[in-house]
mmCIF file of N, CA, C and O in Angstrom:
data_model
loop_
_atom_site.group_PDB
_atom_site.id
_atom_site.type_symbol
_atom_site.label_atom_id
_atom_site.label_comp_id
_atom_site.label_asym_id
_atom_site.label_seq_id
_atom_site.Cartn_x
_atom_site.Cartn_y
_atom_site.Cartn_z
ATOM 1 N N GLN A 1 -68.640 19.440 17.870
ATOM 2 C CA GLN A 1 -67.694 18.921 18.824
ATOM 3 C C GLN A 1 -67.777 17.399 18.927
ATOM 4 O O GLN A 1 -66.768 16.748 19.188
ATOM 5 N N LYS A 2 -68.974 16.868 18.731
ATOM 6 C CA LYS A 2 -69.106 15.419 18.750
ATOM 7 C C LYS A 2 -68.278 14.814 17.618
ATOM 8 O O LYS A 2 -67.656 13.768 17.779
ATOM 9 N N PHE A 3 -68.306 15.499 16.465
ATOM 10 C CA PHE A 3 -67.549 15.020 15.306
ATOM 11 C C PHE A 3 -66.058 14.998 15.619
ATOM 12 O O PHE A 3 -65.364 14.017 15.330
ATOM 13 N N ARG A 4 -65.538 16.078 16.213
ATOM 14 C CA ARG A 4 -64.122 16.178 16.559
ATOM 15 C C ARG A 4 -63.748 15.109 17.599
ATOM 16 O O ARG A 4 -62.696 14.473 17.501
ATOM 17 N N ALA A 5 -64.598 14.865 18.568
ATOM 18 C CA ALA A 5 -64.338 13.846 19.582
ATOM 19 C C ALA A 5 -64.304 12.454 18.939
ATOM 20 O O ALA A 5 -63.456 11.619 19.271
ATOM 21 N N ALA A 6 -65.211 12.225 18.012
ATOM 22 C CA ALA A 6 -65.243 10.938 17.320
ATOM 23 C C ALA A 6 -63.975 10.756 16.488
ATOM 24 O O ALA A 6 -63.413 9.661 16.426
ATOM 25 N N GLN A 7 -63.509 11.832 15.840
ATOM 26 C CA GLN A 7 -62.276 11.780 15.057
ATOM 27 C C GLN A 7 -61.077 11.443 15.934
ATOM 28 O O GLN A 7 -60.239 10.625 15.574
ATOM 29 N N GLU A 8 -60.991 12.097 17.087
ATOM 30 C CA GLU A 8 -59.885 11.835 18.013
ATOM 31 C C GLU A 8 -59.920 10.392 18.518
ATOM 32 O O GLU A 8 -58.892 9.737 18.635
ATOM 33 N N GLN A 9 -61.121 9.899 18.781
ATOM 34 C CA GLN A 9 -61.275 8.525 19.260
ATOM 35 C C GLN A 9 -60.814 7.536 18.184
ATOM 36 O O GLN A 9 -60.128 6.562 18.476
ATOM 37 N N ARG A 10 -61.192 7.808 16.931
ATOM 38 C CA ARG A 10 -60.762 6.944 15.823
ATOM 39 C C ARG A 10 -59.253 6.992 15.642
ATOM 40 O O ARG A 10 -58.609 5.978 15.388
ATOM 41 N N ALA A 11 -58.661 8.177 15.794
ATOM 42 C CA ALA A 11 -57.216 8.327 15.642
ATOM 43 C C ALA A 11 -56.486 7.521 16.719
ATOM 44 O O ALA A 11 -55.485 6.852 16.433
ATOM 45 N N GLN A 12 -56.984 7.551 17.956
ATOM 46 C CA GLN A 12 -56.366 6.777 19.023
ATOM 47 C C GLN A 12 -56.501 5.278 18.753
ATOM 48 O O GLN A 12 -55.566 4.507 18.963
ATOM 49 N N ALA A 13 -57.660 4.866 18.264
ATOM 50 C CA ALA A 13 -57.871 3.451 17.951
ATOM 51 C C ALA A 13 -56.928 3.012 16.827
ATOM 52 O O ALA A 13 -56.377 1.911 16.865
ATOM 53 N N ASN A 14 -56.738 3.893 15.838
ATOM 54 C CA ASN A 14 -55.821 3.577 14.744
ATOM 55 C C ASN A 14 -54.395 3.428 15.248
ATOM 56 O O ASN A 14 -53.654 2.571 14.781
ATOM 57 N N CYS A 15 -53.993 4.275 16.197
ATOM 58 C CA CYS A 15 -52.645 4.175 16.769
ATOM 59 C C CYS A 15 -52.460 2.846 17.476
ATOM 60 O O CYS A 15 -51.440 2.180 17.328
ATOM 61 N N VAL A 16 -53.473 2.436 18.232
ATOM 62 C CA VAL A 16 -53.391 1.159 18.943
ATOM 63 C C VAL A 16 -53.347 0.004 17.947
ATOM 64 O O VAL A 16 -52.557 -0.929 18.089
ATOM 65 N N THR A 17 -54.174 0.086 16.922
ATOM 66 C CA THR A 17 -54.204 -0.965 15.899
ATOM 67 C C THR A 17 -52.857 -1.063 15.202
ATOM 68 O O THR A 17 -52.336 -2.158 14.994
ATOM 69 N N ARG A 18 -52.289 0.084 14.829
ATOM 70 C CA ARG A 18 -50.977 0.095 14.164
ATOM 71 C C ARG A 18 -49.902 -0.485 15.074
ATOM 72 O O ARG A 18 -49.062 -1.265 14.638
ATOM 73 N N ALA A 19 -49.939 -0.126 16.338
ATOM 74 C CA ALA A 19 -48.951 -0.642 17.286
ATOM 75 C C ALA A 19 -49.078 -2.163 17.425
ATOM 76 O O ALA A 19 -48.075 -2.879 17.449
ATOM 77 N N CYS A 20 -50.307 -2.665 17.473
ATOM 78 C CA CYS A 20 -50.526 -4.120 17.559
ATOM 79 C C CYS A 20 -50.013 -4.812 16.304
ATOM 80 O O CYS A 20 -49.370 -5.865 16.388
ATOM 81 N N ARG A 21 -50.302 -4.242 15.157
ATOM 82 C CA ARG A 21 -49.831 -4.836 13.896
ATOM 83 C C ARG A 21 -48.311 -4.886 13.858
ATOM 84 O O ARG A 21 -47.721 -5.893 13.476
ATOM 85 N N LYS A 22 -47.658 -3.789 14.225
ATOM 86 C CA LYS A 22 -46.199 -3.753 14.199
ATOM 87 C C LYS A 22 -45.606 -4.747 15.189
ATOM 88 O O LYS A 22 -44.608 -5.399 14.912
ATOM 89 N N THR A 23 -46.234 -4.881 16.346
ATOM 90 C CA THR A 23 -45.760 -5.849 17.327
ATOM 91 C C THR A 23 -45.883 -7.267 16.780
ATOM 92 O O THR A 23 -44.957 -8.075 16.888
ATOM 93 N N CYS A 24 -47.022 -7.571 16.171
ATOM 94 C CA CYS A 24 -47.222 -8.905 15.595
ATOM 95 C C CYS A 24 -46.232 -9.169 14.463
ATOM 96 O O CYS A 24 -45.690 -10.268 14.352
ATOM 97 N N MET A 25 -45.990 -8.164 13.641
ATOM 98 C CA MET A 25 -45.024 -8.334 12.549
ATOM 99 C C MET A 25 -43.628 -8.566 13.105
ATOM 100 O O MET A 25 -42.869 -9.390 12.592
ATOM 101 N N GLY A 26 -43.288 -7.863 14.178
ATOM 102 C CA GLY A 26 -41.986 -8.048 14.810
ATOM 103 C C GLY A 26 -41.840 -9.448 15.387
ATOM 104 O O GLY A 26 -40.803 -10.091 15.232
ATOM 105 N N LEU A 27 -42.891 -9.944 16.037
ATOM 106 C CA LEU A 27 -42.846 -11.302 16.585
ATOM 107 C C LEU A 27 -42.753 -12.337 15.473
ATOM 108 O O LEU A 27 -42.035 -13.337 15.596
ATOM 109 N N ASP A 28 -43.472 -12.108 14.384
ATOM 110 C CA ASP A 28 -43.414 -13.021 13.245
ATOM 111 C C ASP A 28 -42.013 -13.024 12.640
ATOM 112 O O ASP A 28 -41.480 -14.079 12.299
ATOM 113 N N ALA A 29 -41.414 -11.853 12.508
ATOM 114 C CA ALA A 29 -40.053 -11.763 11.972
ATOM 115 C C ALA A 29 -39.066 -12.465 12.900
ATOM 116 O O ALA A 29 -38.141 -13.145 12.440
ATOM 117 N N LEU A 30 -39.269 -12.342 14.196
ATOM 118 C CA LEU A 30 -38.402 -13.009 15.160
ATOM 119 C C LEU A 30 -38.519 -14.526 15.031
ATOM 120 O O LEU A 30 -37.519 -15.242 15.037
ATOM 121 N N GLY A 31 -39.741 -15.022 14.857
ATOM 122 C CA GLY A 31 -39.948 -16.457 14.656
ATOM 123 C C GLY A 31 -39.300 -16.939 13.377
ATOM 124 O O GLY A 31 -38.683 -18.014 13.340
ATOM 125 N N SER A 32 -39.419 -16.168 12.305
ATOM 126 C CA SER A 32 -38.789 -16.530 11.034
ATOM 127 C C SER A 32 -37.271 -16.547 11.168
ATOM 128 O O SER A 32 -36.598 -17.433 10.647
ATOM 129 N N PHE A 33 -36.734 -15.567 11.863
ATOM 130 C CA PHE A 33 -35.286 -15.516 12.072
ATOM 131 C C PHE A 33 -34.818 -16.748 12.840
ATOM 132 O O PHE A 33 -33.833 -17.389 12.474
ATOM 133 N N ALA A 34 -35.539 -17.099 13.895
ATOM 134 C CA ALA A 34 -35.160 -18.274 14.686
ATOM 135 C C ALA A 34 -35.240 -19.540 13.846
ATOM 136 O O ALA A 34 -34.371 -20.405 13.919
ATOM 137 N N SER A 35 -36.261 -19.650 13.027
ATOM 138 C CA SER A 35 -36.408 -20.817 12.163
ATOM 139 C C SER A 35 -35.260 -20.908 11.175
ATOM 140 O O SER A 35 -34.678 -21.976 10.964
ATOM 141 N N ASN A 36 -34.903 -19.799 10.549
ATOM 142 C CA ASN A 36 -33.804 -19.797 9.578
ATOM 143 C C ASN A 36 -32.452 -20.011 10.248
ATOM 144 O O ASN A 36 -31.552 -20.599 9.664
ATOM 145 N N ALA A 37 -32.303 -19.545 11.466
ATOM 146 C CA ALA A 37 -31.029 -19.694 12.168
ATOM 147 C C ALA A 37 -30.766 -21.138 12.555
ATOM 148 O O ALA A 37 -29.622 -21.547 12.694
ATOM 149 N N THR A 38 -31.831 -21.924 12.734
ATOM 150 C CA THR A 38 -31.654 -23.321 13.150
ATOM 151 C C THR A 38 -31.641 -24.287 11.975
ATOM 152 O O THR A 38 -31.582 -25.496 12.191
ATOM 153 N N VAL A 39 -31.675 -23.807 10.754
ATOM 154 C CA VAL A 39 -31.688 -24.687 9.582
ATOM 155 C C VAL A 39 -30.469 -25.595 9.565
ATOM 156 O O VAL A 39 -30.572 -26.786 9.255
ATOM 157 N N GLN A 40 -29.321 -25.088 9.911
ATOM 158 C CA GLN A 40 -28.090 -25.879 9.879
ATOM 159 C C GLN A 40 -28.127 -27.024 10.875
ATOM 160 O O GLN A 40 -27.451 -28.029 10.682
ATOM 161 N N MET A 41 -28.891 -26.910 11.914
ATOM 162 C CA MET A 41 -28.933 -27.950 12.941
ATOM 163 C C MET A 41 -29.965 -29.032 12.633
ATOM 164 O O MET A 41 -29.965 -30.075 13.267
ATOM 165 N N ARG A 42 -30.851 -28.780 11.667
ATOM 166 C CA ARG A 42 -31.890 -29.757 11.341
ATOM 167 C C ARG A 42 -31.395 -30.730 10.284
ATOM 168 O O ARG A 42 -30.529 -30.410 9.481
ATOM 169 N N SER A 43 -31.971 -31.931 10.274
ATOM 170 C CA SER A 43 -31.581 -32.914 9.273
ATOM 171 C C SER A 43 -32.202 -32.546 7.931
ATOM 172 O O SER A 43 -33.227 -31.881 7.864
ATOM 173 N N LEU A 44 -31.572 -33.011 6.860
ATOM 174 C CA LEU A 44 -32.091 -32.720 5.530
ATOM 175 C C LEU A 44 -33.308 -33.566 5.213
ATOM 176 O O LEU A 44 -34.202 -33.147 4.504
ATOM 177 N N GLU A 45 -33.334 -34.786 5.695
ATOM 178 C CA GLU A 45 -34.450 -35.686 5.455
ATOM 179 C C GLU A 45 -35.475 -35.525 6.564
ATOM 180 O O GLU A 45 -35.138 -35.558 7.741
ATOM 181 N N THR A 46 -36.715 -35.385 6.180
ATOM 182 C CA THR A 46 -37.768 -35.316 7.186
ATOM 183 C C THR A 46 -38.350 -36.705 7.380
ATOM 184 O O THR A 46 -38.264 -37.548 6.502
ATOM 185 N N GLU A 47 -38.906 -36.940 8.510
ATOM 186 C CA GLU A 47 -39.524 -38.237 8.794
ATOM 187 C C GLU A 47 -41.046 -38.097 8.737
ATOM 188 O O GLU A 47 -41.765 -38.569 9.605
ATOM 189 N N THR A 48 -41.546 -37.466 7.697
ATOM 190 C CA THR A 48 -42.987 -37.323 7.538
ATOM 191 C C THR A 48 -43.558 -38.608 6.967
ATOM 192 O O THR A 48 -42.840 -39.458 6.444
ATOM 193 N N LEU A 49 -44.851 -38.767 7.022
ATOM 194 C CA LEU A 49 -45.510 -39.961 6.514
ATOM 195 C C LEU A 49 -45.766 -39.887 5.012
ATOM 196 O O LEU A 49 -46.376 -40.783 4.454
ATOM 197 N N ILE A 50 -45.310 -38.833 4.371
ATOM 198 C CA ILE A 50 -45.548 -38.670 2.938
ATOM 199 C C ILE A 50 -44.762 -39.703 2.147
ATOM 200 O O ILE A 50 -45.214 -40.211 1.143
ATOM 201 N N HIS A 51 -43.588 -40.051 2.592
ATOM 202 C CA HIS A 51 -42.765 -41.027 1.872
ATOM 203 C C HIS A 51 -42.168 -42.027 2.845
ATOM 204 O O HIS A 51 -42.209 -41.847 4.059
ATOM 205 N N LYS A 52 -41.600 -43.088 2.293
ATOM 206 C CA LYS A 52 -40.992 -44.132 3.114
ATOM 207 C C LYS A 52 -39.761 -43.586 3.822
ATOM 208 O O LYS A 52 -39.149 -42.631 3.355
ATOM 209 N N PRO A 53 -39.360 -44.236 4.921
ATOM 210 C CA PRO A 53 -38.118 -43.818 5.591
ATOM 211 C C PRO A 53 -36.919 -43.932 4.659
ATOM 212 O O PRO A 53 -36.927 -44.715 3.711
ATOM 213 N N ARG A 54 -35.908 -43.160 4.937
ATOM 214 C CA ARG A 54 -34.733 -43.063 4.076
ATOM 215 C C ARG A 54 -34.079 -44.429 3.820
ATOM 216 O O ARG A 54 -33.683 -44.735 2.714
ATOM 217 N N GLU A 55 -33.990 -45.259 4.855
ATOM 218 C CA GLU A 55 -33.339 -46.559 4.710
ATOM 219 C C GLU A 55 -34.087 -47.443 3.712
ATOM 220 O O GLU A 55 -33.483 -48.137 2.906
ATOM 221 N N GLU A 56 -35.413 -47.414 3.764
ATOM 222 C CA GLU A 56 -36.213 -48.223 2.838
ATOM 223 C C GLU A 56 -36.070 -47.721 1.403
ATOM 224 O O GLU A 56 -36.032 -48.511 0.464
ATOM 225 N N ARG A 57 -36.016 -46.424 1.241
ATOM 226 C CA ARG A 57 -35.891 -45.864 -0.112
ATOM 227 C C ARG A 57 -34.517 -46.131 -0.688
ATOM 228 O O ARG A 57 -34.348 -46.224 -1.895
ATOM 229 N N LYS A 58 -33.511 -46.251 0.168
ATOM 230 C CA LYS A 58 -32.142 -46.376 -0.306
ATOM 231 C C LYS A 58 -31.753 -47.835 -0.594
ATOM 232 O O LYS A 58 -30.721 -48.084 -1.191
ATOM 233 N N ASN A 59 -32.589 -48.807 -0.174
ATOM 234 C CA ASN A 59 -32.287 -50.223 -0.388
ATOM 235 C C ASN A 59 -32.049 -50.522 -1.863
ATOM 236 O O ASN A 59 -32.896 -50.257 -2.706
ATOM 237 N N GLY A 60 -30.884 -51.068 -2.175
ATOM 238 C CA GLY A 60 -30.576 -51.471 -3.541
ATOM 239 C C GLY A 60 -30.248 -50.322 -4.471
ATOM 240 O O GLY A 60 -30.017 -50.529 -5.656
ATOM 241 N N LEU A 61 -30.226 -49.120 -3.981
ATOM 242 C CA LEU A 61 -29.966 -47.961 -4.831
ATOM 243 C C LEU A 61 -28.523 -47.523 -4.645
ATOM 244 O O LEU A 61 -28.124 -47.126 -3.559
ATOM 245 N N GLU A 62 -27.748 -47.655 -5.690
ATOM 246 C CA GLU A 62 -26.350 -47.245 -5.620
ATOM 247 C C GLU A 62 -26.027 -46.338 -6.799
ATOM 248 O O GLU A 62 -26.462 -46.593 -7.914
ATOM 249 N N PHE A 63 -25.278 -45.326 -6.533
ATOM 250 C CA PHE A 63 -24.854 -44.408 -7.574
ATOM 251 C C PHE A 63 -23.402 -44.688 -7.912
ATOM 252 O O PHE A 63 -22.595 -44.983 -7.038
ATOM 253 N N GLY A 64 -23.075 -44.583 -9.178
ATOM 254 C CA GLY A 64 -21.684 -44.745 -9.580
ATOM 255 C C GLY A 64 -20.885 -43.523 -9.194
ATOM 256 O O GLY A 64 -21.420 -42.448 -8.936
ATOM 257 N N ASN A 65 -19.589 -43.676 -9.138
ATOM 258 C CA ASN A 65 -18.769 -42.530 -8.775
ATOM 259 C C ASN A 65 -18.150 -41.871 -10.001
ATOM 260 O O ASN A 65 -17.266 -41.060 -9.901
ATOM 261 N N CYS A 66 -18.623 -42.255 -11.172
ATOM 262 C CA CYS A 66 -18.135 -41.653 -12.418
ATOM 263 C C CYS A 66 -19.141 -40.601 -12.873
ATOM 264 O O CYS A 66 -20.305 -40.902 -13.106
ATOM 265 N N ARG A 67 -18.688 -39.391 -12.999
ATOM 266 C CA ARG A 67 -19.584 -38.318 -13.416
ATOM 267 C C ARG A 67 -19.260 -37.879 -14.828
ATOM 268 O O ARG A 67 -18.108 -37.900 -15.248
ATOM 269 N N LYS A 68 -20.265 -37.479 -15.558
ATOM 270 C CA LYS A 68 -20.104 -37.021 -16.934
ATOM 271 C C LYS A 68 -20.405 -35.528 -17.010
ATOM 272 O O LYS A 68 -21.295 -35.035 -16.334
ATOM 273 N N VAL A 69 -19.662 -34.853 -17.846
ATOM 274 C CA VAL A 69 -19.902 -33.437 -18.092
ATOM 275 C C VAL A 69 -20.177 -33.277 -19.571
ATOM 276 O O VAL A 69 -19.459 -33.819 -20.404
ATOM 277 N N VAL A 70 -21.232 -32.571 -19.879
ATOM 278 C CA VAL A 70 -21.598 -32.360 -21.273
ATOM 279 C C VAL A 70 -21.466 -30.877 -21.575
ATOM 280 O O VAL A 70 -22.023 -30.039 -20.866
ATOM 281 N N LEU A 71 -20.721 -30.562 -22.602
ATOM 282 C CA LEU A 71 -20.589 -29.172 -23.030
ATOM 283 C C LEU A 71 -21.550 -28.922 -24.180
ATOM 284 O O LEU A 71 -21.534 -29.632 -25.185
ATOM 285 N N VAL A 72 -22.389 -27.944 -24.007
ATOM 286 C CA VAL A 72 -23.366 -27.593 -25.040
ATOM 287 C C VAL A 72 -22.845 -26.360 -25.763
ATOM 288 O O VAL A 72 -22.532 -25.357 -25.126
ATOM 289 N N PRO A 73 -22.735 -26.454 -27.089
ATOM 290 C CA PRO A 73 -22.257 -25.271 -27.814
ATOM 291 C C PRO A 73 -23.221 -24.098 -27.634
ATOM 292 O O PRO A 73 -24.423 -24.292 -27.496
ATOM 293 N N ALA A 74 -22.662 -22.929 -27.614
ATOM 294 C CA ALA A 74 -23.482 -21.727 -27.435
ATOM 295 C C ALA A 74 -24.390 -21.524 -28.646
ATOM 296 O O ALA A 74 -23.990 -21.778 -29.780
ATOM 297 N N HIS A 75 -25.610 -21.113 -28.380
ATOM 298 C CA HIS A 75 -26.535 -20.778 -29.463
ATOM 299 C C HIS A 75 -27.359 -19.584 -28.994
ATOM 300 O O HIS A 75 -27.578 -19.381 -27.813
ATOM 301 N N SER A 76 -27.812 -18.824 -29.945
ATOM 302 C CA SER A 76 -28.497 -17.581 -29.598
ATOM 303 C C SER A 76 -29.975 -17.832 -29.331
ATOM 304 O O SER A 76 -30.564 -18.805 -29.804
ATOM 305 N N LEU A 77 -30.547 -16.931 -28.591
ATOM 306 C CA LEU A 77 -31.974 -17.000 -28.311
ATOM 307 C C LEU A 77 -32.769 -16.791 -29.602
ATOM 308 O O LEU A 77 -33.834 -17.387 -29.779
ATOM 309 N N ASP A 78 -32.239 -15.989 -30.510
ATOM 310 C CA ASP A 78 -32.916 -15.769 -31.794
ATOM 311 C C ASP A 78 -33.052 -17.078 -32.574
ATOM 312 O O ASP A 78 -34.068 -17.333 -33.212
ATOM 313 N N TYR A 79 -32.009 -17.909 -32.511
ATOM 314 C CA TYR A 79 -32.028 -19.203 -33.188
ATOM 315 C C TYR A 79 -33.124 -20.098 -32.605
ATOM 316 O O TYR A 79 -33.907 -20.713 -33.335
ATOM 317 N N VAL A 80 -33.204 -20.140 -31.277
ATOM 318 C CA VAL A 80 -34.232 -20.953 -30.614
ATOM 319 C C VAL A 80 -35.620 -20.404 -30.914
ATOM 320 O O VAL A 80 -36.563 -21.162 -31.162
ATOM 321 N N LYS A 81 -35.753 -19.087 -30.953
ATOM 322 C CA LYS A 81 -37.050 -18.483 -31.272
ATOM 323 C C LYS A 81 -37.456 -18.760 -32.719
ATOM 324 O O LYS A 81 -38.637 -18.944 -33.017
ATOM 325 N N ALA A 82 -36.476 -18.809 -33.631
ATOM 326 C CA ALA A 82 -36.780 -19.137 -35.031
ATOM 327 C C ALA A 82 -37.314 -20.566 -35.129
ATOM 328 O O ALA A 82 -38.274 -20.832 -35.869
ATOM 329 N N ILE A 83 -36.713 -21.481 -34.384
ATOM 330 C CA ILE A 83 -37.210 -22.867 -34.361
ATOM 331 C C ILE A 83 -38.616 -22.907 -33.775
ATOM 332 O O ILE A 83 -39.511 -23.585 -34.295
ATOM 333 N N LYS A 84 -38.831 -22.155 -32.710
ATOM 334 C CA LYS A 84 -40.153 -22.084 -32.072
ATOM 335 C C LYS A 84 -41.211 -21.600 -33.060
ATOM 336 O O LYS A 84 -42.286 -22.197 -33.185
ATOM 337 N N ASN A 85 -40.883 -20.538 -33.774
ATOM 338 C CA ASN A 85 -41.852 -19.983 -34.721
ATOM 339 C C ASN A 85 -42.107 -20.925 -35.889
ATOM 340 O O ASN A 85 -43.239 -21.056 -36.354
ATOM 341 N N ALA A 86 -41.062 -21.602 -36.368
ATOM 342 C CA ALA A 86 -41.220 -22.529 -37.492
ATOM 343 C C ALA A 86 -42.078 -23.728 -37.090
ATOM 344 O O ALA A 86 -42.879 -24.223 -37.889
ATOM 345 N N ALA A 87 -41.925 -24.192 -35.851
ATOM 346 C CA ALA A 87 -42.685 -25.354 -35.396
ATOM 347 C C ALA A 87 -44.060 -24.966 -34.852
ATOM 348 O O ALA A 87 -44.929 -25.819 -34.707
ATOM 349 N N GLY A 88 -44.242 -23.689 -34.535
ATOM 350 C CA GLY A 88 -45.527 -23.230 -34.001
ATOM 351 C C GLY A 88 -45.771 -23.709 -32.572
ATOM 352 O O GLY A 88 -46.895 -24.027 -32.209
ATOM 353 N N VAL A 89 -44.710 -23.793 -31.782
ATOM 354 C CA VAL A 89 -44.818 -24.238 -30.393
ATOM 355 C C VAL A 89 -44.205 -23.184 -29.476
ATOM 356 O O VAL A 89 -43.728 -22.152 -29.947
ATOM 357 N N SER A 90 -44.187 -23.469 -28.176
ATOM 358 C CA SER A 90 -43.610 -22.505 -27.237
ATOM 359 C C SER A 90 -42.101 -22.698 -27.120
ATOM 360 O O SER A 90 -41.557 -23.738 -27.491
ATOM 361 N N LEU A 91 -41.434 -21.701 -26.576
ATOM 362 C CA LEU A 91 -39.993 -21.759 -26.362
ATOM 363 C C LEU A 91 -39.645 -22.902 -25.407
ATOM 364 O O LEU A 91 -38.671 -23.625 -25.611
ATOM 365 N N ASN A 92 -40.472 -23.090 -24.390
ATOM 366 C CA ASN A 92 -40.263 -24.179 -23.438
ATOM 367 C C ASN A 92 -40.328 -25.531 -24.151
ATOM 368 O O ASN A 92 -39.543 -26.424 -23.847
ATOM 369 N N ASP A 93 -41.249 -25.693 -25.096
ATOM 370 C CA ASP A 93 -41.349 -26.946 -25.851
ATOM 371 C C ASP A 93 -40.066 -27.232 -26.621
ATOM 372 O O ASP A 93 -39.607 -28.374 -26.673
ATOM 373 N N VAL A 94 -39.486 -26.216 -27.224
ATOM 374 C CA VAL A 94 -38.251 -26.393 -28.001
ATOM 375 C C VAL A 94 -37.109 -26.829 -27.089
ATOM 376 O O VAL A 94 -36.402 -27.804 -27.378
ATOM 377 N N VAL A 95 -36.924 -26.141 -25.975
ATOM 378 C CA VAL A 95 -35.825 -26.460 -25.059
ATOM 379 C C VAL A 95 -36.024 -27.843 -24.447
ATOM 380 O O VAL A 95 -35.085 -28.644 -24.378
ATOM 381 N N LEU A 96 -37.246 -28.155 -24.034
ATOM 382 C CA LEU A 96 -37.522 -29.455 -23.448
ATOM 383 C C LEU A 96 -37.318 -30.582 -24.462
ATOM 384 O O LEU A 96 -36.761 -31.627 -24.137
ATOM 385 N N SER A 97 -37.725 -30.366 -25.707
ATOM 386 C CA SER A 97 -37.540 -31.378 -26.754
ATOM 387 C C SER A 97 -36.062 -31.604 -27.041
ATOM 388 O O SER A 97 -35.622 -32.752 -27.213
ATOM 389 N N ALA A 98 -35.294 -30.547 -27.110
ATOM 390 C CA ALA A 98 -33.859 -30.680 -27.365
ATOM 391 C C ALA A 98 -33.177 -31.428 -26.228
ATOM 392 O O ALA A 98 -32.347 -32.322 -26.448
ATOM 393 N N THR A 99 -33.547 -31.104 -24.998
ATOM 394 C CA THR A 99 -32.962 -31.775 -23.836
ATOM 395 C C THR A 99 -33.360 -33.247 -23.809
ATOM 396 O O THR A 99 -32.519 -34.129 -23.570
ATOM 397 N N THR A 100 -34.625 -33.539 -24.068
ATOM 398 C CA THR A 100 -35.100 -34.916 -24.074
ATOM 399 C C THR A 100 -34.421 -35.725 -25.170
ATOM 400 O O THR A 100 -34.017 -36.871 -24.953
ATOM 401 N N GLY A 101 -34.277 -35.138 -26.348
ATOM 402 C CA GLY A 101 -33.601 -35.827 -27.445
ATOM 403 C C GLY A 101 -32.148 -36.133 -27.121
ATOM 404 O O GLY A 101 -31.653 -37.232 -27.400
ATOM 405 N N ALA A 102 -31.464 -35.177 -26.511
ATOM 406 C CA ALA A 102 -30.063 -35.390 -26.138
ATOM 407 C C ALA A 102 -29.950 -36.489 -25.086
ATOM 408 O O ALA A 102 -29.072 -37.354 -25.169
ATOM 409 N N LEU A 103 -30.850 -36.489 -24.115
ATOM 410 C CA LEU A 103 -30.836 -37.510 -23.076
ATOM 411 C C LEU A 103 -31.129 -38.884 -23.660
ATOM 412 O O LEU A 103 -30.489 -39.883 -23.302
ATOM 413 N N ARG A 104 -32.064 -38.957 -24.603
ATOM 414 C CA ARG A 104 -32.380 -40.237 -25.251
ATOM 415 C C ARG A 104 -31.168 -40.764 -26.027
ATOM 416 O O ARG A 104 -30.824 -41.945 -25.922
ATOM 417 N N ARG A 105 -30.526 -39.903 -26.803
ATOM 418 C CA ARG A 105 -29.344 -40.336 -27.557
ATOM 419 C C ARG A 105 -28.233 -40.813 -26.628
ATOM 420 O O ARG A 105 -27.567 -41.804 -26.893
ATOM 421 N N TYR A 106 -28.078 -40.144 -25.497
ATOM 422 C CA TYR A 106 -27.064 -40.549 -24.524
ATOM 423 C C TYR A 106 -27.394 -41.938 -23.947
ATOM 424 O O TYR A 106 -26.528 -42.803 -23.838
ATOM 425 N N CYS A 107 -28.657 -42.137 -23.593
ATOM 426 C CA CYS A 107 -29.070 -43.418 -23.013
ATOM 427 C C CYS A 107 -28.932 -44.562 -24.025
ATOM 428 O O CYS A 107 -28.517 -45.669 -23.669
ATOM 429 N N VAL A 108 -29.262 -44.326 -25.286
ATOM 430 C CA VAL A 108 -29.123 -45.353 -26.319
ATOM 431 C C VAL A 108 -27.650 -45.693 -26.532
ATOM 432 O O VAL A 108 -27.277 -46.860 -26.677
ATOM 433 N N ALA A 109 -26.795 -44.679 -26.510
ATOM 434 C CA ALA A 109 -25.364 -44.893 -26.728
ATOM 435 C C ALA A 109 -24.714 -45.630 -25.560
ATOM 436 O O ALA A 109 -23.728 -46.343 -25.743
ATOM 437 N N ASN A 110 -25.246 -45.475 -24.375
ATOM 438 C CA ASN A 110 -24.642 -46.100 -23.190
ATOM 439 C C ASN A 110 -25.523 -47.191 -22.658
ATOM 440 O O ASN A 110 -25.443 -47.698 -21.644
#
C-alpha cells in the first residue's frame, strides 16, 4: 500500500508539473505574439551601441536612382556539379567564384 500511495503522490505531482509547464508555455506564446504584433510599430533602425547612429553612417552616402537588372541564362545543376568535380572544389565555391567573376567584370566595365 505504501507503494500505491507513493505512485498516486507522484502522479499528482506530475499533473501539477505538467500544468505549470503548460501555463508557462502559454505565457511565453502570449509574449511572443505581443512582440510580433508590435513589429510594425517599431523602427527598423535600432539605437544600440553596436554601431554609429544612422545620421553618422549616412553622411556622404548617396545611392543612384538607376538600377540594373542582370539576366542569367539558365543552366542545369548537373553542369555546375560537373565543374565542381573537375575543379575538385565544393558547389558553393563554384557558385561564389562565378558570381565574384561576374561582379568583377561588371565593375571593370563600369
